[in-house]
Amino acid sequence: MIAPKQLERSSFYVIYPEGTPAQFVKWMFSVFGTAGWPPAEDSIDEEALEGARALRIPIIPRDVSIIRDKPDPEVGKQLVVRSDDQKGMVILEGYLSHNQPPALIREWKLPVLARENIE
């Protein structure tokens, strides 16, 4: 969702012209942002799931939740999406359990798009 080509086609910079990482995380969990999420494994039928896998379309696994800002103690496996505005980064942390350190950490610099690409 954070790739420049995807952001160009999204509503993010229209809604948030300044485009900070914190705003991106807020937008990502909004009605507009969630519309662009990959399908969840438990929300599509088996035939569509096989087709998506064959085309290498990302699927959210049935036992993984996507959470905003901090781990949820009520959830097991989870991907936590948070921001660091000072560094200009969107951060993804993968947890096998909320009470363990993250098993995965990825950081992306939020792209700055040229105004002509979003107007």
Short mmCIF file of C-alpha atoms in Angstrom, two decimals, residues 27-91:
data_model
loop_
_atom_site.label_atom_id
_atom_site.label_comp_id
_atom_site.label_asym_id
_atom_site.label_seq_id
_atom_site.Cartn_x
_atom_site.Cartn_y
_atom_site.Cartn_z
CA TRP A 27 -5.78 6.66 6.60
CA MET A 28 -4.74 3.00 6.21
CA PHE A 29 -7.26 1.99 8.89
CA SER A 30 -10.02 4.27 7.57
CA VAL A 31 -12.83 3.18 5.26
CA PHE A 32 -10.82 4.54 2.32
CA GLY A 33 -7.58 2.79 3.29
CA THR A 34 -9.06 -0.59 4.16
CA ALA A 35 -10.73 -0.68 0.74
CA GLY A 36 -7.24 -1.21 -0.72
CA TRP A 37 -6.19 -4.01 1.64
CA PRO A 38 -5.54 -7.44 0.18
CA PRO A 39 -8.32 -9.97 0.78
CA ALA A 40 -8.35 -11.98 3.99
CA GLU A 41 -8.03 -15.74 3.59
CA ASP A 42 -11.28 -16.35 5.48
CA SER A 43 -13.26 -13.81 3.42
CA ILE A 44 -12.96 -15.43 -0.03
CA ASP A 45 -14.03 -18.82 -1.34
CA GLU A 46 -11.56 -21.63 -2.02
CA GLU A 47 -11.58 -21.17 -5.81
CA ALA A 48 -10.80 -17.44 -5.53
CA LEU A 49 -8.13 -18.22 -2.95
CA GLU A 50 -6.42 -20.69 -5.30
CA GLY A 51 -6.56 -18.14 -8.13
CA ALA A 52 -5.08 -15.41 -5.95
CA ARG A 53 -2.27 -17.70 -4.86
CA ALA A 54 -1.56 -18.71 -8.47
CA LEU A 55 -1.28 -15.03 -9.41
CA ARG A 56 0.82 -14.33 -6.30
CA ILE A 57 -1.71 -11.82 -4.98
CA PRO A 58 -1.06 -11.16 -1.28
CA ILE A 59 -3.60 -12.70 1.09
CA ILE A 60 -4.03 -11.88 4.77
CA PRO A 61 -3.75 -15.26 6.55
CA ARG A 62 -6.81 -16.31 8.56
CA ASP A 63 -4.91 -16.44 11.85
CA VAL A 64 -3.23 -13.01 11.51
CA SER A 65 -4.77 -9.68 12.51
CA ILE A 66 -3.65 -6.25 11.32
CA ILE A 67 -3.57 -3.81 14.22
CA ARG A 68 -2.90 -0.06 14.47
CA ASP A 69 -0.16 1.46 16.68
CA LYS A 70 0.47 -1.17 19.40
CA PRO A 71 0.00 -4.91 19.98
CA ASP A 72 -3.44 -6.04 21.08
CA PRO A 73 -3.30 -8.32 24.16
CA GLU A 74 -6.51 -10.05 23.00
CA VAL A 75 -4.94 -11.20 19.72
CA GLY A 76 -2.30 -13.84 18.97
CA LYS A 77 -0.48 -13.42 15.66
CA GLN A 78 -0.64 -9.82 14.53
CA LEU A 79 0.94 -7.24 12.28
CA VAL A 80 1.16 -3.87 13.99
CA VAL A 81 1.38 -0.81 11.74
CA ARG A 82 2.72 2.33 13.39
CA SER A 83 4.48 5.53 12.42
CA ASP A 84 7.53 7.61 13.27
CA ASP A 85 6.99 11.12 11.93
CA GLN A 86 10.44 12.32 13.01
CA LYS A 87 12.11 9.70 10.80
CA GLY A 88 9.39 9.88 8.13
CA MET A 89 8.84 6.12 8.46
CA VAL A 90 5.92 3.72 8.48
CA ILE A 91 6.83 0.70 10.61
#
